[in-house]
PDB file of C-alpha atoms in Angstrom:
ATOM      1  CA  UNK A   1      16.298  76.531 -23.005  1.00 50.00           C
ATOM      2  CA  UNK A   2      15.245  73.486 -20.968  1.00 64.00           C
ATOM      3  CA  UNK A   3      14.159  73.959 -17.394  1.00 76.00           C
ATOM      4  CA  UNK A   4      16.920  72.936 -14.981  1.00 87.00           C
ATOM      5  CA  UNK A   5      15.521  74.550 -11.837  1.00 95.00           C
ATOM      6  CA  UNK A   6      13.605  72.465  -9.327  1.00 98.00           C
ATOM      7  CA  UNK A   7       9.890  72.698 -10.090  1.00 98.00           C
ATOM      8  CA  UNK A   8       7.027  73.262  -7.654  1.00 99.00           C
ATOM      9  CA  UNK A   9       3.318  72.865  -8.341  1.00 99.00           C
ATOM     10  CA  UNK A  10       1.407  74.982  -5.848  1.00 99.00           C
ATOM     11  CA  UNK A  11      -2.366  74.611  -5.737  1.00 99.00           C
ATOM     12  CA  UNK A  12      -4.232  77.675  -4.571  1.00 98.00           C
ATOM     13  CA  UNK A  13      -1.156  79.793  -5.256  1.00 99.00           C
ATOM     14  CA  UNK A  14      -3.016  82.953  -6.215  1.00 97.00           C
ATOM     15  CA  UNK A  15      -3.297  84.302  -2.673  1.00 97.00           C
ATOM     16  CA  UNK A  16      -2.557  83.827   0.995  1.00 98.00           C
ATOM     17  CA  UNK A  17      -0.222  81.062   2.110  1.00 98.00           C
ATOM     18  CA  UNK A  18       0.058  79.634  -1.406  1.00 99.00           C
ATOM     19  CA  UNK A  19       1.220  82.972  -2.778  1.00 99.00           C
ATOM     20  CA  UNK A  20       3.705  83.359   0.062  1.00 99.00           C
ATOM     21  CA  UNK A  21       5.175  79.920  -0.624  1.00 99.00           C
ATOM     22  CA  UNK A  22       5.386  80.677  -4.355  1.00 99.00           C
ATOM     23  CA  UNK A  23       7.239  83.947  -3.805  1.00 99.00           C
ATOM     24  CA  UNK A  24       9.683  82.371  -1.343  1.00 99.00           C
ATOM     25  CA  UNK A  25      10.427  79.461  -3.682  1.00 99.00           C
ATOM     26  CA  UNK A  26      10.894  81.931  -6.550  1.00 98.00           C
ATOM     27  CA  UNK A  27      13.389  83.821  -4.392  1.00 98.00           C
ATOM     28  CA  UNK A  28      15.281  80.533  -4.019  1.00 98.00           C
ATOM     29  CA  UNK A  29      15.370  79.931  -7.778  1.00 97.00           C
ATOM     30  CA  UNK A  30      12.518  77.464  -8.247  1.00 98.00           C
ATOM     31  CA  UNK A  31      10.343  77.166 -11.343  1.00 98.00           C
ATOM     32  CA  UNK A  32       6.703  77.354 -10.276  1.00 99.00           C
ATOM     33  CA  UNK A  33       3.355  76.210 -11.614  1.00 99.00           C
ATOM     34  CA  UNK A  34       0.917  78.736 -10.140  1.00 99.00           C
ATOM     35  CA  UNK A  35      -2.485  77.073  -9.851  1.00 99.00           C
ATOM     36  CA  UNK A  36      -5.702  78.960  -9.257  1.00 99.00           C
ATOM     37  CA  UNK A  37      -9.392  78.059  -9.501  1.00 98.00           C
ATOM     38  CA  UNK A  38     -11.218  81.361 -10.051  1.00 97.00           C
ATOM     39  CA  UNK A  39      -9.220  84.571  -9.660  1.00 98.00           C
ATOM     40  CA  UNK A  40      -6.961  84.958 -12.695  1.00 99.00           C
ATOM     41  CA  UNK A  41      -5.909  88.491 -11.734  1.00 99.00           C
ATOM     42  CA  UNK A  42      -4.671  87.263  -8.354  1.00 99.00           C
ATOM     43  CA  UNK A  43      -2.704  84.512 -10.134  1.00 99.00           C
ATOM     44  CA  UNK A  44      -1.145  87.114 -12.431  1.00 99.00           C
ATOM     45  CA  UNK A  45      -0.165  89.181  -9.404  1.00 99.00           C
ATOM     46  CA  UNK A  46       1.439  86.087  -7.873  1.00 99.00           C
ATOM     47  CA  UNK A  47       3.458  85.560 -11.056  1.00 98.00           C
ATOM     48  CA  UNK A  48       4.526  89.225 -11.031  1.00 98.00           C
ATOM     49  CA  UNK A  49       5.713  88.921  -7.426  1.00 98.00           C
ATOM     50  CA  UNK A  50       7.560  85.690  -8.255  1.00 98.00           C
ATOM     51  CA  UNK A  51       9.269  87.359 -11.211  1.00 97.00           C
ATOM     52  CA  UNK A  52      10.400  90.216  -8.967  1.00 97.00           C
ATOM     53  CA  UNK A  53      11.680  87.805  -6.316  1.00 98.00           C
ATOM     54  CA  UNK A  54      13.609  85.538  -8.702  1.00 98.00           C
ATOM     55  CA  UNK A  55      17.392  85.846  -8.331  1.00 95.00           C
ATOM     56  CA  UNK A  56      17.954  85.496 -12.099  1.00 92.00           C
ATOM     57  CA  UNK A  57      14.943  86.925 -13.886  1.00 84.00           C
ATOM     58  CA  UNK A  58      16.267  85.844 -17.279  1.00 84.00           C
ATOM     59  CA  UNK A  59      16.081  82.212 -16.125  1.00 86.00           C
ATOM     60  CA  UNK A  60      12.873  82.489 -14.077  1.00 87.00           C
ATOM     61  CA  UNK A  61      10.043  80.217 -15.136  1.00 97.00           C
ATOM     62  CA  UNK A  62       6.506  80.669 -13.844  1.00 98.00           C
ATOM     63  CA  UNK A  63       3.351  79.245 -15.393  1.00 98.00           C
ATOM     64  CA  UNK A  64      -0.216  80.113 -14.441  1.00 99.00           C
ATOM     65  CA  UNK A  65      -2.624  77.182 -14.758  1.00 99.00           C
ATOM     66  CA  UNK A  66      -6.346  77.371 -14.034  1.00 99.00           C
ATOM     67  CA  UNK A  67      -7.794  74.187 -12.551  1.00 99.00           C
ATOM     68  CA  UNK A  68     -10.307  73.316  -9.845  1.00 98.00           C
ATOM     69  CA  UNK A  69      -8.658  70.537  -7.823  1.00 98.00           C
ATOM     70  CA  UNK A  70     -12.062  69.230  -6.745  1.00 98.00           C
ATOM     71  CA  UNK A  71     -12.720  68.095 -10.340  1.00 98.00           C
ATOM     72  CA  UNK A  72     -11.021  64.957 -11.708  1.00 98.00           C
ATOM     73  CA  UNK A  73     -10.711  66.312 -15.268  1.00 99.00           C
ATOM     74  CA  UNK A  74      -9.174  69.557 -14.011  1.00 99.00           C
ATOM     75  CA  UNK A  75      -6.640  67.665 -11.877  1.00 99.00           C
ATOM     76  CA  UNK A  76      -5.577  65.575 -14.879  1.00 98.00           C
ATOM     77  CA  UNK A  77      -5.301  68.670 -17.083  1.00 99.00           C
ATOM     78  CA  UNK A  78      -3.315  70.491 -14.387  1.00 99.00           C
ATOM     79  CA  UNK A  79      -0.748  67.729 -14.091  1.00 98.00           C
ATOM     80  CA  UNK A  80      -0.537  67.289 -17.882  1.00 98.00           C
ATOM     81  CA  UNK A  81       0.056  71.037 -18.277  1.00 98.00           C
ATOM     82  CA  UNK A  82       2.782  71.101 -15.630  1.00 98.00           C
ATOM     83  CA  UNK A  83       4.588  68.104 -17.114  1.00 98.00           C
ATOM     84  CA  UNK A  84       4.336  69.532 -20.638  1.00 98.00           C
ATOM     85  CA  UNK A  85       5.739  72.882 -19.494  1.00 98.00           C
ATOM     86  CA  UNK A  86       8.395  71.825 -16.978  1.00 98.00           C
ATOM     87  CA  UNK A  87       8.971  68.106 -17.571  1.00 97.00           C
ATOM     88  CA  UNK A  88       8.655  67.068 -13.933  1.00 97.00           C
ATOM     89  CA  UNK A  89       7.469  68.075 -10.473  1.00 98.00           C
ATOM     90  CA  UNK A  90       9.916  68.110  -7.565  1.00 98.00           C
ATOM     91  CA  UNK A  91       7.512  69.551  -5.021  1.00 99.00           C
ATOM     92  CA  UNK A  92       3.724  69.479  -4.746  1.00 99.00           C
ATOM     93  CA  UNK A  93       2.209  71.990  -2.336  1.00 99.00           C
ATOM     94  CA  UNK A  94      -1.414  70.981  -1.749  1.00 98.00           C
ATOM     95  CA  UNK A  95      -2.540  74.398  -0.572  1.00 98.00           C
ATOM     96  CA  UNK A  96      -5.950  74.862  -2.246  1.00 98.00           C
ATOM     97  CA  UNK A  97      -8.789  74.732   0.230  1.00 97.00           C
ATOM     98  CA  UNK A  98     -12.307  75.935   0.871  1.00 96.00           C
ATOM     99  CA  UNK A  99     -14.536  76.446   3.873  1.00 93.00           C
ATOM    100  CA  UNK A 100     -18.276  75.849   3.886  1.00 92.00           C
ATOM    101  CA  UNK A 101     -20.099  78.532   1.885  1.00 87.00           C
ATOM    102  CA  UNK A 102     -22.352  79.080   4.899  1.00 88.00           C
ATOM    103  CA  UNK A 103     -20.849  78.676   8.343  1.00 87.00           C
ATOM    104  CA  UNK A 104     -23.322  76.905  10.541  1.00 87.00           C
ATOM    105  CA  UNK A 105     -23.503  74.381  13.331  1.00 87.00           C
ATOM    106  CA  UNK A 106     -22.116  71.020  12.241  1.00 83.00           C
ATOM    107  CA  UNK A 107     -25.500  69.396  12.855  1.00 87.00           C
ATOM    108  CA  UNK A 108     -27.118  71.850  10.440  1.00 89.00           C
ATOM    109  CA  UNK A 109     -24.575  71.557   7.634  1.00 88.00           C
ATOM    110  CA  UNK A 110     -25.949  70.472   4.287  1.00 92.00           C
ATOM    111  CA  UNK A 111     -24.724  67.411   2.443  1.00 93.00           C
ATOM    112  CA  UNK A 112     -23.981  69.658  -0.551  1.00 94.00           C
ATOM    113  CA  UNK A 113     -21.722  71.859   1.578  1.00 93.00           C
ATOM    114  CA  UNK A 114     -19.958  68.812   3.010  1.00 93.00           C
ATOM    115  CA  UNK A 115     -19.386  67.377  -0.475  1.00 96.00           C
ATOM    116  CA  UNK A 116     -17.919  70.677  -1.740  1.00 96.00           C
ATOM    117  CA  UNK A 117     -15.484  70.935   1.164  1.00 96.00           C
ATOM    118  CA  UNK A 118     -14.437  67.273   0.951  1.00 97.00           C
ATOM    119  CA  UNK A 119     -13.974  67.391  -2.842  1.00 97.00           C
ATOM    120  CA  UNK A 120     -11.556  70.321  -2.595  1.00 98.00           C
ATOM    121  CA  UNK A 121      -9.861  69.741   0.747  1.00 98.00           C
ATOM    122  CA  UNK A 122      -9.621  65.938   0.756  1.00 98.00           C
ATOM    123  CA  UNK A 123     -10.192  64.439  -2.686  1.00 98.00           C
ATOM    124  CA  UNK A 124      -8.188  67.129  -4.482  1.00 98.00           C
ATOM    125  CA  UNK A 125      -4.925  66.578  -2.604  1.00 98.00           C
ATOM    126  CA  UNK A 126      -5.451  62.823  -2.309  1.00 98.00           C
ATOM    127  CA  UNK A 127      -5.862  62.237  -6.031  1.00 98.00           C
ATOM    128  CA  UNK A 128      -3.378  64.895  -7.135  1.00 97.00           C
ATOM    129  CA  UNK A 129      -0.655  63.312  -5.017  1.00 94.00           C
TER     130      UNK A 129
END
């Protein structure tokens, strides 16, 4: 059966705020693309919680898609996968984010750390939108 529910793509949906948004949208009948970068088990748990929250579990539609939004090829694959599975995206929740691997004074931050944070937190949402 074709998807008729509104569809959300949630980056970083495997935990925290992203997971909370996914579960709430599932409760409201949305189809959800659950994106994660590294923790597949956490993404599976998010899908399980979404399935439990869905008002009509026989019509619920949740897809787990691994992609690192800091990488251009992963972003393209993520969007292609969502469109192939659901046909469209009604809502994009740019939730994925990282902090510096080593917290230090701004004047001591490495260029590598800066690039990692900017690629995920700025370039990812900018180019995915």
